[in-house]
XYZ file of C-alpha atoms in Angstrom:
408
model
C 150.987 -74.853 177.271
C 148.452 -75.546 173.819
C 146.566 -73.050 172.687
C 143.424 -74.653 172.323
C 139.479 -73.055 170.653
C 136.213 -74.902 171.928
C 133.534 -74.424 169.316
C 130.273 -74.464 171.616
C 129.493 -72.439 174.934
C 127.400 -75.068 176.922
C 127.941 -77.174 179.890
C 131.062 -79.026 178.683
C 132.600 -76.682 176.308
C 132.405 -73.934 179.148
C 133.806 -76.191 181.963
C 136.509 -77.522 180.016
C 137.512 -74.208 178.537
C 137.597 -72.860 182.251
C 139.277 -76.403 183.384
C 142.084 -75.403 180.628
C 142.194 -71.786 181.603
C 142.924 -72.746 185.033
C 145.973 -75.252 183.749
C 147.446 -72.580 182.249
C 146.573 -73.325 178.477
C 145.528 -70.421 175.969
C 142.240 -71.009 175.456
C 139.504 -69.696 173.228
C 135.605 -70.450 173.379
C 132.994 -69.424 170.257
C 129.551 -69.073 170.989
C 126.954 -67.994 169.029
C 124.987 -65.786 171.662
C 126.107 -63.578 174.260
C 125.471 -64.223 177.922
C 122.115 -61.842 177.531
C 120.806 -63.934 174.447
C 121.114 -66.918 176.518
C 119.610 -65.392 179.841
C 116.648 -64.348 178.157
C 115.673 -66.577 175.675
C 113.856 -69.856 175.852
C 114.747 -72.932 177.961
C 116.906 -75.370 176.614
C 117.116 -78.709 179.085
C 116.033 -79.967 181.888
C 119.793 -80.348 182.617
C 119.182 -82.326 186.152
C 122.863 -83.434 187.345
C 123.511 -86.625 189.594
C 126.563 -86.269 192.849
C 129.161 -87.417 190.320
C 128.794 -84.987 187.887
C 128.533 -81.983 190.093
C 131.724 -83.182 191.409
C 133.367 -82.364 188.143
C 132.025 -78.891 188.619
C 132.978 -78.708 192.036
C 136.866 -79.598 191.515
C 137.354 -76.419 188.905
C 134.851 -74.189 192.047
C 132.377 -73.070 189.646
C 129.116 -75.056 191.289
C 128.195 -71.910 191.773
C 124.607 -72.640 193.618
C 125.037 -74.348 196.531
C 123.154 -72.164 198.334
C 120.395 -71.450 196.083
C 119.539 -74.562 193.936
C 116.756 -77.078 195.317
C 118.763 -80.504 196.655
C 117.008 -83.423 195.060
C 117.170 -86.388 197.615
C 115.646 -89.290 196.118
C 114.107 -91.187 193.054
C 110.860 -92.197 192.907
C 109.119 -94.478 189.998
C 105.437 -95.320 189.247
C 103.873 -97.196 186.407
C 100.088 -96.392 186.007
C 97.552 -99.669 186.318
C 96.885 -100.605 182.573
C 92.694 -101.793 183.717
C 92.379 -99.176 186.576
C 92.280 -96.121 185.759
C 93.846 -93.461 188.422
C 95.666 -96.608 190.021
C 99.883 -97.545 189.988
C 100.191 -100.664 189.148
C 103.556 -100.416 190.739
C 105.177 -98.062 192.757
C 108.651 -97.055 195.041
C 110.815 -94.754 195.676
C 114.263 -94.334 197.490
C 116.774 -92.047 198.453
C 119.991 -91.170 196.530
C 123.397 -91.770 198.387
C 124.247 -87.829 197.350
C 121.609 -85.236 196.260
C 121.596 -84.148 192.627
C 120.285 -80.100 191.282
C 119.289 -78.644 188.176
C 120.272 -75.281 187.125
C 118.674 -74.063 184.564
C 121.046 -73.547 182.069
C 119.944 -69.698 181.008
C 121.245 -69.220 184.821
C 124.371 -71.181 184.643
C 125.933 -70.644 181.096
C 125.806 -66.514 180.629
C 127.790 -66.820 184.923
C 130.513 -69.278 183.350
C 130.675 -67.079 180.662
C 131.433 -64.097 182.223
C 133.687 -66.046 184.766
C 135.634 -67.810 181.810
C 136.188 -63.993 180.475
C 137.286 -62.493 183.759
C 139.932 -65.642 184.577
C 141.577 -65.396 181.298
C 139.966 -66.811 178.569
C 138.528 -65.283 175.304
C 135.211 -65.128 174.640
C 134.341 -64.880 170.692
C 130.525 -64.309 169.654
C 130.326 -65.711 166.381
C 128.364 -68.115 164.502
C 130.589 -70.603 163.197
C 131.184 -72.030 159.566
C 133.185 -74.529 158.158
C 135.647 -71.731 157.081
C 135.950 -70.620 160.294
C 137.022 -74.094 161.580
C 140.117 -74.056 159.162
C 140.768 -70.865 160.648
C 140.879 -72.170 164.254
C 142.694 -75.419 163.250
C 145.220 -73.158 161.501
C 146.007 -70.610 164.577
C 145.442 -73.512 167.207
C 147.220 -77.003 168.460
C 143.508 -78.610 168.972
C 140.294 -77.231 168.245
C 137.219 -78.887 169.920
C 133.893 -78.985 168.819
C 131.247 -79.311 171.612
C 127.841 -77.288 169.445
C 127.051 -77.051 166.058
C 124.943 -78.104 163.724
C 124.190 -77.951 159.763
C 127.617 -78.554 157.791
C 129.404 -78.471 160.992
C 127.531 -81.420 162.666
C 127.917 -82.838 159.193
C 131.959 -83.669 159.924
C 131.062 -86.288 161.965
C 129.560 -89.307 160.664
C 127.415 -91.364 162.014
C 128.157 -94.473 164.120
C 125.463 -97.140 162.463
C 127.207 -99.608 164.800
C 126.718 -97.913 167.983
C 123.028 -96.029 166.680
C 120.474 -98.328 166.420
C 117.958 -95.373 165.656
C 117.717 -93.726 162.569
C 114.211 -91.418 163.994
C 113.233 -89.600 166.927
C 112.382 -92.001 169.646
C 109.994 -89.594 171.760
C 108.352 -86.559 171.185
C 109.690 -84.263 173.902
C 108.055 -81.480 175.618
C 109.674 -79.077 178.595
C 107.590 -77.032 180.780
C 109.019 -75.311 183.575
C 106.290 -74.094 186.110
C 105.589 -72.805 190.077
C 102.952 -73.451 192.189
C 103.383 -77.562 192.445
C 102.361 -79.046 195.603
C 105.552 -80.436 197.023
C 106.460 -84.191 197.693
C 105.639 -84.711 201.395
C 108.724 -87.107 201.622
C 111.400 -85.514 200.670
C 112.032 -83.950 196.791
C 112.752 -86.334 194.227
C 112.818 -86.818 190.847
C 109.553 -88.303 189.757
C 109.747 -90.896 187.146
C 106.421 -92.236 185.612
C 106.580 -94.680 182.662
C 103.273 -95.738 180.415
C 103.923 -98.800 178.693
C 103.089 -97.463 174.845
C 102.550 -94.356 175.711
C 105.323 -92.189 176.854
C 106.907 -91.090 179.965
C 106.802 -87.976 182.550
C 109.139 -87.288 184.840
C 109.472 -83.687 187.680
C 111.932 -82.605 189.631
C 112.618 -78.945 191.328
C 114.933 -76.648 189.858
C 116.698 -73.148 189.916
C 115.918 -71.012 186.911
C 115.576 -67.422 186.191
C 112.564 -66.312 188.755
C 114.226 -68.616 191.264
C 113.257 -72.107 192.341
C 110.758 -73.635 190.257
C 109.574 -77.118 189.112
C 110.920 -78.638 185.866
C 108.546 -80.671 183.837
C 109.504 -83.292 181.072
C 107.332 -85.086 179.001
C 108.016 -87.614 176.398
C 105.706 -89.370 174.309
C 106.059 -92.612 171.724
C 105.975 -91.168 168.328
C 102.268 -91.569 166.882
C 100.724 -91.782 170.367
C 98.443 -89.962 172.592
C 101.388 -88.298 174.201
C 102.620 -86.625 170.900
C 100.417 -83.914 171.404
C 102.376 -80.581 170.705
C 102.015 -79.570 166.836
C 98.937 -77.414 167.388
C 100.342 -75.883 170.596
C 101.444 -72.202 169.710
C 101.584 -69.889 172.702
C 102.838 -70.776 176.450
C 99.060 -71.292 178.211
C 98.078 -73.754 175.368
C 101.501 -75.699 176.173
C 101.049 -75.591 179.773
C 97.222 -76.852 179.471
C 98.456 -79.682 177.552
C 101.043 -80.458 180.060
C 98.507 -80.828 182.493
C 96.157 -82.556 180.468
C 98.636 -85.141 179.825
C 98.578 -85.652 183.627
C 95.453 -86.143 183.871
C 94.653 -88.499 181.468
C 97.750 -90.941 182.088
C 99.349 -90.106 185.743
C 96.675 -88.679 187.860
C 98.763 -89.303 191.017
C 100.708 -86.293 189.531
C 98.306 -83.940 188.527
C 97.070 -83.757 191.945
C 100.122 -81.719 192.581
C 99.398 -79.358 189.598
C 95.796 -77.821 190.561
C 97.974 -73.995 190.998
C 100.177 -74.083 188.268
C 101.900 -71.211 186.835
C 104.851 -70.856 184.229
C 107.906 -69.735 185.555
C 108.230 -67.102 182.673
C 107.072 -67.050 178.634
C 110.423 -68.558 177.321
C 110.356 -71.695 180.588
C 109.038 -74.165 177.257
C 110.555 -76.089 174.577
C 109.058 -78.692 172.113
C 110.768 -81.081 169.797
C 112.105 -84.590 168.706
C 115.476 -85.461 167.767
C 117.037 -88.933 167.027
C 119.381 -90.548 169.229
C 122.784 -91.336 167.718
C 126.492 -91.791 168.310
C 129.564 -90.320 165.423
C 132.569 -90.790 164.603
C 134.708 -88.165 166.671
C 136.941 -86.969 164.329
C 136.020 -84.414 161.881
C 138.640 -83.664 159.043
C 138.162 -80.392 157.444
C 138.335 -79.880 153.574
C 142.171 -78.812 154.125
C 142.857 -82.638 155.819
C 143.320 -80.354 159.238
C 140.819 -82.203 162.225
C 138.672 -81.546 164.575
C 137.446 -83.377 167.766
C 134.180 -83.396 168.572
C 133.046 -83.064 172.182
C 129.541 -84.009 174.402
C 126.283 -84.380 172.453
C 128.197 -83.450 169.092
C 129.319 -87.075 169.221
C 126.740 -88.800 171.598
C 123.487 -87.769 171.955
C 121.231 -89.908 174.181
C 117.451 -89.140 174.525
C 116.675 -87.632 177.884
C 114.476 -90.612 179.107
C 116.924 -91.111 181.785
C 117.960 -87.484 182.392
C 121.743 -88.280 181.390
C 122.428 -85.516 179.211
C 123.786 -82.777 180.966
C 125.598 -85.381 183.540
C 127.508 -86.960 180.191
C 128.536 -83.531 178.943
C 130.379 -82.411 182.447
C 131.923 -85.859 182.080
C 133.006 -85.494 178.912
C 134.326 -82.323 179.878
C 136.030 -83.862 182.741
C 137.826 -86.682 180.587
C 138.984 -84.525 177.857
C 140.427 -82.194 180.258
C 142.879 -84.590 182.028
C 143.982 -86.265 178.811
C 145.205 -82.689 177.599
C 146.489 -82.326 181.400
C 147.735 -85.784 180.727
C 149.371 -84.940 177.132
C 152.811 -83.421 177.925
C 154.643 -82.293 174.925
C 153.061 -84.700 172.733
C 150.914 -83.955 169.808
C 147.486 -83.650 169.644
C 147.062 -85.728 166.285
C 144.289 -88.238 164.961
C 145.309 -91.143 166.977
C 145.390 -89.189 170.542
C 142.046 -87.479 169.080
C 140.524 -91.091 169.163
C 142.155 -92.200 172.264
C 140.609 -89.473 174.187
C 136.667 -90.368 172.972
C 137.686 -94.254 173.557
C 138.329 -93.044 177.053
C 135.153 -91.395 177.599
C 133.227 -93.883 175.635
C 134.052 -96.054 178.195
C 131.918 -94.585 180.144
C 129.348 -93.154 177.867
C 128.773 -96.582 176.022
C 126.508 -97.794 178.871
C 125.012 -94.656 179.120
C 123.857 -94.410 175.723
C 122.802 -99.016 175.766
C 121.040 -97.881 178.971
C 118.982 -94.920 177.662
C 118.170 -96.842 174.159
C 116.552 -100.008 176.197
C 114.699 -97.882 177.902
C 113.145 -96.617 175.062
C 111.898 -100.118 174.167
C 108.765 -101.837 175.662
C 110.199 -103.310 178.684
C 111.017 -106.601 178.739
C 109.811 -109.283 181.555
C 113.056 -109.406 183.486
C 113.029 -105.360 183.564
C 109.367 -105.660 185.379
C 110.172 -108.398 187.083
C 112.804 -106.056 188.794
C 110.918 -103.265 188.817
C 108.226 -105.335 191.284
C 110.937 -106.598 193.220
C 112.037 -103.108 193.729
C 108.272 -102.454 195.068
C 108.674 -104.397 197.668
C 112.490 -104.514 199.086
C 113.998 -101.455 199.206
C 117.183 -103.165 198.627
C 116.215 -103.128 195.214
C 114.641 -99.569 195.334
C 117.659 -98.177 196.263
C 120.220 -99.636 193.708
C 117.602 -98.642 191.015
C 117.619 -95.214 191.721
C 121.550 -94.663 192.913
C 122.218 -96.135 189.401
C 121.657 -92.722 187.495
C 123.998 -91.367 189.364
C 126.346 -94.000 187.591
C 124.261 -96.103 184.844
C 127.481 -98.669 184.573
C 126.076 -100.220 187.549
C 123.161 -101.313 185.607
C 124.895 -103.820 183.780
C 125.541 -105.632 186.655
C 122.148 -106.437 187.613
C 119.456 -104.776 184.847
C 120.468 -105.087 181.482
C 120.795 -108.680 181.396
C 117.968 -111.110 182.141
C 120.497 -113.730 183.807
C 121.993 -111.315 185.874
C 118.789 -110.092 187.168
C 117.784 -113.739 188.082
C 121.045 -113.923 189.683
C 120.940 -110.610 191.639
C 117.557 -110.911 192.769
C 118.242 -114.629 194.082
C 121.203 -113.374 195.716
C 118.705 -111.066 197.388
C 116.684 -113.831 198.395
């Protein structure tokens, strides 16, 4: 069995240091804040998770929530009326073939943490350098890096090929709040896209006081919607949250007359640009590195992929060392194992970065059509659960023709 260090204590350095634990393997995870620092400090996702990805959890047992997390049944999507003001100009919604949940992840991490301890593996709480890597690489057959940034992030370059984006795409805002009127359906995940403007989408959520509402907000660069430099204390970011709503999705804000924070720390601000590396680092001594999750690709949370990718990535990594044998873990089986995630994550990350783009005709054509035949409805929102099946239908103006006159 390897002996094997994970650089990174988040969703998919955690489950695939437990994943290895359970194999057998000697395994060692570094992270740079205890279980406490992490279950009371600030929010750090939204961290929603489609059927397929909690499966990944559920085959090492540690979705440990079932119980208490909010289900999330459906998907529902509204563009506001760009005359009318307080009207959708489209509108539909549809139920998911399996529920998704968010955790919040200041709930989740510091429990794998102390569960990845008490199975076997070794916790280390340090901040890691460069120097530290060539320790790891020196005392280990593979070291993974799934966190880091600075000099560390700096070992993997940058994909220009496969990152079209060079700048933040959005400015992103997180605020995670009680006292929302519920969805009289059934809960969903609330999409709501502004042409030009930015995008807001809600969906309940497990955190810290219990269930809760997660609010995420994301607004073009420049825009009205890139609002959050002057906010400085937890009320002013909340007020802007719900001004927000009330100035581009009013259909929303009606459900936020009685909101409350969940806690001080339930915000985040920020802005980060997407972008894809190169998933080998090599350390000053020649010794490498493999990097793991959003280390390597790191999609903007438009479509809520983030935390989904990560327990995939987790997932894949963990049956090719399963997979491995006796063999070594050099360069070439370093590569082979991204190519075989990146299989998957490549229309992940073409997905996310379209939507970031003005929508073309073809996408609102859709979009309409999934208005009015639930056919259409439903496909739309099952596909997050599994964005390859977007490429089918979506991503191509001929194939949406196609699809939708197969429809017909």
């Amino acid at each position: 069995m390897a002996k094997v260090t994970i650089v990174g204590a988040g969703q998919s350095g955690l489950q695939l240091g437990i994943g290895l634990v359970q194999a057998g393997h000697e395994v060692t995870v570094v992270s740079n804040r205890t279980p406490e620092d992490i279950r009371t400090g600030k929010v750090m996702s939204s961290q929603f998770m489609f059927a397929n990805a909690l499966d990944t959890e559920r085959e090492l047992g540690i979705e440990c929530w079932a119980d208490t997390c909010p289900e999330t049944e459906g998907v529902q999507v509204a563009i506001p009326h760009p005359e009318i003001r307080g009207e959708k100009a489209l509108a539909f919604a549809s139920r998911l073939d399996r529920p998704g949940k968010s955790v919040d992840q200041r709930v989740k991490y510091p429990r794998w943490m102390e569960h990845f301890a008490s199975i076997g593996g070794k916790l280390v709480i340090h901040d890691a350098t460069i120097a530290d890597l060539e320790r790891y690489a020196a005392e280990s057959e593979l070291v993974i890096v799934a966190a880091g940034k600075g000099e560390i992030a700096g070992l993997f370059a940058r994909d220009a090929e496969r990152s079209p984006f060079d700048q933040p795409m959005r400015a992103l805002a997180l605020t995670y709040v009680t006292g929302m009127t519920p969805r009289p359906e059934y809960p969903a995940v609330c999409f709501n896209l502004c042409p030009g403007v930015g995008e807001y989408f809600v969906f309940p959520a497990l955190t810290t006081t219990g269930p809760c509402e997660i609010m995420v907000l994301e607004g073009v660069p420049g825009g009205p919607m890139d609002c959050w430099a002057d906010v400085t204390t937890p009320a002013q970011h909340l007020a802007r949250s719900t001004w927000i709503l009330d100035t581009f999705f009013p259909w929303e804000a009606e459900r936020c007359r009685n909101l409350e924070l969940t806690d001080a720390n339930g915000i985040l601000a920020g802005r980060f640009p997407p972008a894809v590396r190169k998933p080998i680092g090599t350390l000053p001594s020649g010794r490498r590195v493999l990097g793991m999750a959003d280390v390597v690709v790191l999609n903007d949370p438009i479509t809520g992929q983030g935390a989904n990718s990560a327990a995939k990535c987790a997932h894949t990594y963990l049956h090719a060392i399963r997979a491995r044998g006796e063999g070594p873990f050099d360069a070439a089986w370093m590569q082979q194992t991204f190519d075989r995630y990146w299989e998957y994550a490549q229309a992940v990350t073409r997905w996310t970065n379209a939507l970031l783009m003005p929508p073309p005709e073809h996408v609102l054509k859709l979009l309409g059509a999934a208005s009015q035949d639930p056919r259409v409805a439903h496909r739309f929102a099952n596909g997050f659960d599994d964005p390859r099946d977007y490429f089918a239908w979506f991503m191509d103006p001929g194939k949406a023709d196609a699809y939708l006159a197969q429809l017909a």
